[in-house]
mmCIF file of C-alpha atoms and ligand atoms in Angstrom:
data_model
loop_
_atom_site.group_PDB
_atom_site.id
_atom_site.type_symbol
_atom_site.label_atom_id
_atom_site.label_comp_id
_atom_site.label_asym_id
_atom_site.label_seq_id
_atom_site.Cartn_x
_atom_site.Cartn_y
_atom_site.Cartn_z
ATOM 1 C CA MET A 841 -16.419 -6.557 -13.894
ATOM 2 C CA SER A 842 -15.207 -5.697 -10.447
ATOM 3 C CA ILE A 843 -12.700 -3.239 -9.099
ATOM 4 C CA ALA A 844 -10.211 -4.723 -6.549
ATOM 5 C CA PHE A 845 -8.092 -3.128 -3.851
ATOM 6 C CA ILE A 846 -5.053 -4.791 -2.256
ATOM 7 C CA ALA A 847 -2.235 -3.681 -0.001
ATOM 8 C CA ASP A 848 0.627 -4.919 2.180
ATOM 9 C CA LEU A 849 1.582 -7.961 0.122
ATOM 10 C CA HIS A 850 5.190 -7.309 1.339
ATOM 11 C CA LEU A 851 6.464 -9.469 -1.521
ATOM 12 C CA ASP A 852 9.894 -10.876 -0.772
ATOM 13 C CA PRO A 853 11.792 -13.806 -2.280
ATOM 14 C CA VAL A 854 12.043 -15.291 1.227
ATOM 15 C CA ARG A 855 8.266 -15.750 1.189
ATOM 16 C CA PRO A 856 7.730 -17.289 -2.283
ATOM 17 C CA GLU A 857 4.086 -18.375 -1.445
ATOM 18 C CA SER A 858 2.940 -14.720 -1.319
ATOM 19 C CA THR A 859 4.448 -14.133 -4.779
ATOM 20 C CA GLN A 860 2.732 -17.289 -6.007
ATOM 21 C CA TRP A 861 -0.622 -16.049 -4.642
ATOM 22 C CA PHE A 862 -0.055 -12.678 -6.356
ATOM 23 C CA LYS A 863 0.651 -14.467 -9.615
ATOM 24 C CA GLU A 864 -2.522 -16.517 -9.366
ATOM 25 C CA PHE A 865 -4.577 -13.458 -8.323
ATOM 26 C CA MET A 866 -3.264 -11.521 -11.310
ATOM 27 C CA ASN A 867 -3.819 -14.420 -13.738
ATOM 28 C CA ASN A 868 -7.380 -14.882 -12.503
ATOM 29 C CA SER A 869 -8.130 -11.238 -12.801
ATOM 30 C CA THR A 870 -8.525 -11.299 -16.653
ATOM 31 C CA GLY A 871 -12.210 -10.800 -17.493
ATOM 32 C CA LEU A 872 -13.162 -10.398 -13.823
ATOM 33 C CA LEU A 873 -11.450 -7.149 -12.873
ATOM 34 C CA SER A 874 -11.559 -3.849 -14.778
ATOM 35 C CA ARG A 875 -9.301 -1.975 -12.366
ATOM 36 C CA LEU A 876 -6.806 -2.914 -9.636
ATOM 37 C CA TYR A 877 -5.623 -0.509 -6.992
ATOM 38 C CA ILE A 878 -2.482 -1.477 -5.065
ATOM 39 C CA LEU A 879 -2.433 0.673 -1.897
ATOM 40 C CA GLY A 880 1.247 0.384 -1.006
ATOM 41 C CA ASP A 881 3.764 -2.057 0.423
ATOM 42 C CA LEU A 882 3.511 -4.302 -2.568
ATOM 43 C CA PHE A 883 7.167 -5.043 -1.808
ATOM 44 C CA GLU A 884 8.816 -5.717 1.556
ATOM 45 C CA VAL A 885 11.401 -3.199 0.522
ATOM 46 C CA TRP A 886 12.308 -1.159 -2.571
ATOM 47 C CA ILE A 887 15.673 0.491 -2.980
ATOM 48 C CA GLY A 888 15.057 2.266 -6.282
ATOM 49 C CA ASP A 889 13.921 1.172 -9.718
ATOM 50 C CA ASP A 890 17.434 0.085 -10.666
ATOM 51 C CA GLY A 891 17.533 -2.288 -7.704
ATOM 52 C CA GLY A 892 14.574 -4.537 -8.538
ATOM 53 C CA ASP A 893 16.767 -7.289 -10.028
ATOM 54 C CA ALA A 894 19.133 -7.272 -7.023
ATOM 55 C CA LEU A 895 16.100 -7.719 -4.791
ATOM 56 C CA GLY A 896 14.946 -10.651 -6.918
ATOM 57 C CA GLN A 897 11.729 -8.967 -7.921
ATOM 58 C CA ARG A 898 11.850 -9.280 -11.719
ATOM 59 C CA ALA A 899 9.205 -12.033 -11.668
ATOM 60 C CA VAL A 900 6.750 -9.651 -9.890
ATOM 61 C CA GLU A 901 7.383 -6.913 -12.463
ATOM 62 C CA ASN A 902 6.677 -9.440 -15.214
ATOM 63 C CA ILE A 903 3.414 -10.518 -13.596
ATOM 64 C CA ILE A 904 2.242 -6.853 -13.437
ATOM 65 C CA LYS A 905 3.364 -6.183 -17.006
ATOM 66 C CA SER A 906 1.594 -9.186 -18.506
ATOM 67 C CA THR A 907 -1.608 -8.420 -16.646
ATOM 68 C CA ALA A 908 -1.503 -4.749 -17.693
ATOM 69 C CA ASN A 909 -0.892 -5.926 -21.268
ATOM 70 C CA ALA A 910 -3.944 -8.144 -21.023
ATOM 71 C CA GLY A 911 -6.061 -5.047 -20.398
ATOM 72 C CA LEU A 912 -6.229 -4.512 -16.595
ATOM 73 C CA ASP A 913 -5.822 -0.951 -15.433
ATOM 74 C CA ILE A 914 -3.404 -1.084 -12.525
ATOM 75 C CA PHE A 915 -2.902 1.796 -10.132
ATOM 76 C CA PHE A 916 -0.270 2.074 -7.409
ATOM 77 C CA ILE A 917 -0.053 4.251 -4.256
ATOM 78 C CA HIS A 918 3.278 4.196 -2.395
ATOM 79 C CA GLY A 919 3.624 2.477 0.915
ATOM 80 C CA ASN A 920 6.237 3.203 3.566
ATOM 81 C CA ARG A 921 8.259 0.191 2.356
ATOM 82 C CA ASP A 922 8.166 0.880 -1.359
ATOM 83 C CA PHE A 923 8.008 4.703 -1.477
ATOM 84 C CA LEU A 924 10.986 4.654 -3.801
ATOM 85 C CA ILE A 925 9.002 3.068 -6.665
ATOM 86 C CA GLY A 926 9.348 5.496 -9.510
ATOM 87 C CA ASP A 927 8.615 6.251 -13.140
ATOM 88 C CA ASP A 928 10.937 3.558 -14.518
ATOM 89 C CA PHE A 929 9.057 0.896 -12.585
ATOM 90 C CA ALA A 930 5.741 2.332 -13.880
ATOM 91 C CA LYS A 931 7.054 2.318 -17.435
ATOM 92 C CA ARG A 932 8.404 -1.264 -17.158
ATOM 93 C CA THR A 933 5.247 -2.659 -15.633
ATOM 94 C CA GLY A 934 2.510 -0.529 -17.199
ATOM 95 C CA CYS A 935 1.054 0.553 -13.862
ATOM 96 C CA LYS A 936 0.103 4.122 -13.028
ATOM 97 C CA ILE A 937 1.409 5.765 -9.896
ATOM 98 C CA LEU A 938 -1.127 7.860 -7.927
ATOM 99 C CA PRO A 939 -0.458 10.350 -5.171
ATOM 100 C CA ASP A 940 -1.234 9.475 -1.523
ATOM 101 C CA PRO A 941 -4.097 10.104 -0.906
ATOM 102 C CA THR A 942 -6.130 9.775 -4.078
ATOM 103 C CA LEU A 943 -9.777 10.579 -4.510
ATOM 104 C CA ILE A 944 -11.731 8.324 -6.844
ATOM 105 C CA THR A 945 -15.420 7.994 -7.690
ATOM 106 C CA LEU A 946 -17.259 4.689 -7.343
ATOM 107 C CA GLY A 947 -20.782 4.812 -8.614
ATOM 108 C CA SER A 948 -21.513 8.412 -7.737
ATOM 109 C CA GLU A 949 -19.709 8.297 -4.407
ATOM 110 C CA PRO A 950 -16.319 9.881 -3.742
ATOM 111 C CA VAL A 951 -13.892 7.421 -2.073
ATOM 112 C CA LEU A 952 -10.511 8.308 -0.592
ATOM 113 C CA LEU A 953 -7.618 5.865 -1.080
ATOM 114 C CA THR A 954 -4.450 5.980 1.019
ATOM 115 C CA HIS A 955 -1.752 3.642 2.149
ATOM 116 C CA GLY A 956 -2.631 4.540 5.709
ATOM 117 C CA ASP A 957 0.598 5.266 7.571
ATOM 118 C CA THR A 958 -0.059 8.989 7.509
ATOM 119 C CA LEU A 959 -3.217 8.267 9.595
ATOM 120 C CA CYS A 960 -1.122 6.776 12.379
ATOM 121 C CA THR A 961 -0.385 10.169 13.919
ATOM 122 C CA ASP A 962 0.227 8.770 17.462
ATOM 123 C CA ASP A 963 3.438 7.069 16.166
ATOM 124 C CA ILE A 964 5.566 10.193 16.391
ATOM 125 C CA GLU A 965 8.797 8.258 15.569
ATOM 126 C CA HIS A 966 7.341 6.847 12.324
ATOM 127 C CA GLN A 967 5.970 10.216 11.261
ATOM 128 C CA THR A 968 9.312 11.951 11.921
ATOM 129 C CA ALA A 969 11.277 9.313 9.979
ATOM 130 C CA ARG A 970 8.697 9.478 7.140
ATOM 131 C CA LYS A 971 8.953 13.252 6.926
ATOM 132 C CA GLU A 972 12.735 13.053 6.560
ATOM 133 C CA MET A 973 12.712 10.192 3.957
ATOM 134 C CA MET A 974 10.043 11.886 1.821
ATOM 135 C CA THR A 975 12.315 14.833 1.173
ATOM 136 C CA SER A 976 13.995 14.872 -2.274
ATOM 137 C CA LYS A 977 17.240 15.553 -0.477
ATOM 138 C CA TRP A 978 17.057 12.188 1.370
ATOM 139 C CA LYS A 979 15.846 10.327 -1.743
ATOM 140 C CA ILE A 980 18.629 11.728 -3.970
ATOM 141 C CA ALA A 981 21.335 10.969 -1.402
ATOM 142 C CA PHE A 982 20.063 7.404 -0.964
ATOM 143 C CA LEU A 983 19.587 6.729 -4.700
ATOM 144 C CA ASN A 984 23.155 7.993 -5.357
ATOM 145 C CA LYS A 985 24.557 5.095 -3.295
ATOM 146 C CA SER A 986 25.467 1.807 -4.875
ATOM 147 C CA VAL A 987 22.830 -0.950 -5.002
ATOM 148 C CA THR A 988 24.874 -2.930 -2.420
ATOM 149 C CA GLU A 989 25.065 0.069 -0.091
ATOM 150 C CA ARG A 990 21.345 0.655 -0.447
ATOM 151 C CA MET A 991 20.567 -3.001 0.286
ATOM 152 C CA ASP A 992 22.693 -2.753 3.512
ATOM 153 C CA THR A 993 21.054 0.510 4.591
ATOM 154 C CA ALA A 994 17.578 -0.905 3.940
ATOM 155 C CA ARG A 995 18.406 -3.988 5.964
ATOM 156 C CA SER A 996 19.659 -2.035 8.979
ATOM 157 C CA MET A 997 16.703 0.303 8.818
ATOM 158 C CA ARG A 998 14.388 -2.675 8.828
ATOM 159 C CA THR A 999 16.116 -4.170 11.884
ATOM 160 C CA LYS A 1000 15.935 -0.858 13.650
ATOM 161 C CA SER A 1001 12.217 -0.480 12.883
ATOM 162 C CA GLU A 1002 11.462 -4.061 14.032
ATOM 163 C CA THR A 1003 13.277 -3.345 17.363
ATOM 164 C CA SER A 1004 11.461 -0.048 17.972
ATOM 165 C CA LYS A 1005 8.059 -1.635 17.040
ATOM 166 C CA LYS A 1006 8.414 -3.914 20.047
ATOM 167 C CA THR A 1007 8.264 -0.923 22.344
ATOM 168 C CA LYS A 1008 5.117 0.554 20.766
ATOM 169 C CA SER A 1009 1.606 -0.381 21.718
ATOM 170 C CA MET A 1010 -0.939 -1.714 19.160
ATOM 171 C CA GLU A 1011 -3.008 1.436 19.777
ATOM 172 C CA MET A 1012 -0.041 3.711 19.022
ATOM 173 C CA MET A 1013 0.641 1.930 15.736
ATOM 174 C CA ASP A 1014 -3.071 2.054 14.699
ATOM 175 C CA VAL A 1015 -4.767 4.963 12.984
ATOM 176 C CA ASN A 1016 -5.891 7.943 14.994
ATOM 177 C CA GLN A 1017 -9.638 8.176 14.642
ATOM 178 C CA GLN A 1018 -9.779 11.954 15.058
ATOM 179 C CA HIS A 1019 -7.164 12.323 12.257
ATOM 180 C CA VAL A 1020 -9.124 9.925 10.041
ATOM 181 C CA GLU A 1021 -12.250 12.071 10.507
ATOM 182 C CA LYS A 1022 -10.284 15.249 9.840
ATOM 183 C CA VAL A 1023 -8.933 13.851 6.507
ATOM 184 C CA MET A 1024 -12.331 12.487 5.440
ATOM 185 C CA ARG A 1025 -13.893 15.885 6.162
ATOM 186 C CA GLU A 1026 -11.140 17.641 4.227
ATOM 187 C CA TYR A 1027 -11.744 15.467 1.133
ATOM 188 C CA GLY A 1028 -15.551 15.387 1.573
ATOM 189 C CA VAL A 1029 -15.818 11.613 1.674
ATOM 190 C CA LEU A 1030 -17.812 9.075 3.685
ATOM 191 C CA THR A 1031 -15.737 6.154 2.491
ATOM 192 C CA MET A 1032 -12.055 5.573 2.950
ATOM 193 C CA ILE A 1033 -9.916 2.553 1.955
ATOM 194 C CA HIS A 1034 -6.426 1.920 3.330
ATOM 195 C CA GLY A 1035 -3.914 -0.722 4.414
ATOM 196 C CA HIS A 1036 -0.700 -0.501 6.454
ATOM 197 C CA THR A 1037 -2.072 -1.549 9.871
ATOM 198 C CA HIS A 1038 -2.570 -5.172 8.736
ATOM 199 C CA LYS A 1039 -5.872 -5.240 10.641
ATOM 200 C CA PRO A 1040 -8.532 -6.096 8.023
ATOM 201 C CA ALA A 1041 -11.888 -4.720 9.049
ATOM 202 C CA VAL A 1042 -14.877 -2.574 8.007
ATOM 203 C CA HIS A 1043 -15.248 0.266 10.509
ATOM 204 C CA GLU A 1044 -18.619 1.937 10.616
ATOM 205 C CA PHE A 1045 -19.014 5.215 12.437
ATOM 206 C CA ASN A 1046 -20.778 8.597 12.235
ATOM 207 C CA LEU A 1047 -18.977 11.491 10.606
ATOM 208 C CA ASP A 1048 -20.813 14.616 11.646
ATOM 209 C CA ASN A 1049 -23.959 12.582 12.103
ATOM 210 C CA VAL A 1050 -23.706 10.839 8.725
ATOM 211 C CA PRO A 1051 -22.853 7.094 8.463
ATOM 212 C CA ALA A 1052 -19.308 6.647 7.232
ATOM 213 C CA LYS A 1053 -17.091 3.637 6.497
ATOM 214 C CA ARG A 1054 -13.396 2.854 6.675
ATOM 215 C CA TYR A 1055 -12.264 -0.310 4.896
ATOM 216 C CA VAL A 1056 -8.919 -1.659 6.093
ATOM 217 C CA LEU A 1057 -7.083 -4.208 3.930
ATOM 218 C CA GLY A 1058 -5.140 -7.052 5.504
ATOM 219 C CA ASP A 1059 -1.656 -8.301 4.574
ATOM 220 C CA TRP A 1060 -0.608 -11.208 2.422
ATOM 221 C CA TYR A 1061 1.665 -13.009 4.878
ATOM 222 C CA THR A 1062 -0.958 -15.620 5.781
ATOM 223 C CA GLN A 1063 -3.961 -14.624 3.724
ATOM 224 C CA LYS A 1064 -4.829 -12.863 0.515
ATOM 225 C CA SER A 1065 -6.835 -9.822 1.687
ATOM 226 C CA VAL A 1066 -8.800 -8.266 -1.191
ATOM 227 C CA LEU A 1067 -11.559 -5.660 -1.172
ATOM 228 C CA TYR A 1068 -13.839 -6.001 -4.188
ATOM 229 C CA TYR A 1069 -16.270 -3.344 -5.446
ATOM 230 C CA ASP A 1070 -19.028 -4.460 -7.751
ATOM 231 C CA HIS A 1071 -22.391 -2.857 -8.546
ATOM 232 C CA GLY A 1072 -22.338 -0.468 -5.591
ATOM 233 C CA ARG A 1073 -21.276 -3.082 -3.050
ATOM 234 C CA PHE A 1074 -17.996 -3.657 -1.276
ATOM 235 C CA SER A 1075 -16.901 -7.077 -0.050
ATOM 236 C CA LEU A 1076 -13.696 -7.681 1.969
ATOM 237 C CA ARG A 1077 -12.285 -11.163 1.519
ATOM 238 C CA GLY A 1078 -9.222 -12.790 2.931
HETATM 239 MN MN1 MN B 1420 2.917 0.155 5.475
#
């Protein structure tokens, strides 16, 4: 049985094909996968666990729940779009929420899992906004608003982010290699897996003269990017 890693599905009822792919992927996982790690941005947006129905995401919750019931261990790390996923969601779907980053062991090797946006340290605007929204003060104030108000706020935040993205270079929105190395050193890993940048690749480099790897998952807008781990080997497909 394999372990799979996915990220950046950005599920949204306006793109039903991605939801359909997710459903097929989850249905096919029975007997093939032992564990699934979702490394953030499963949803295009999440406005709180009481807003899932308003966003039209009940079907996705049901897919996760039935797959978890069938025996798949499903783990979730927050993305910058769905950082408001909480304990109610976890309870409803049977998934387990992990902190970002999370250290796991594959074979005998430690591997660091992260959504990836914290690695993009050159994007000061994103890091500043992230810092503010991660505070419990911001979260409580936001979650205290009505579902309609939250939907409106999320929509205007998305428009604002799309506009400001146009002024940023690809390099600025990618990970900062020095920061990647710093984090890997801190956690004592030679392997890191993340999403967020939507640039699927296997980056090989030397970390203090030792070969290291960074696996980047792609999004699910036009492909189904999945990283599999089986018998000591990784394979990135999409
Ligand atoms: Mn992201």
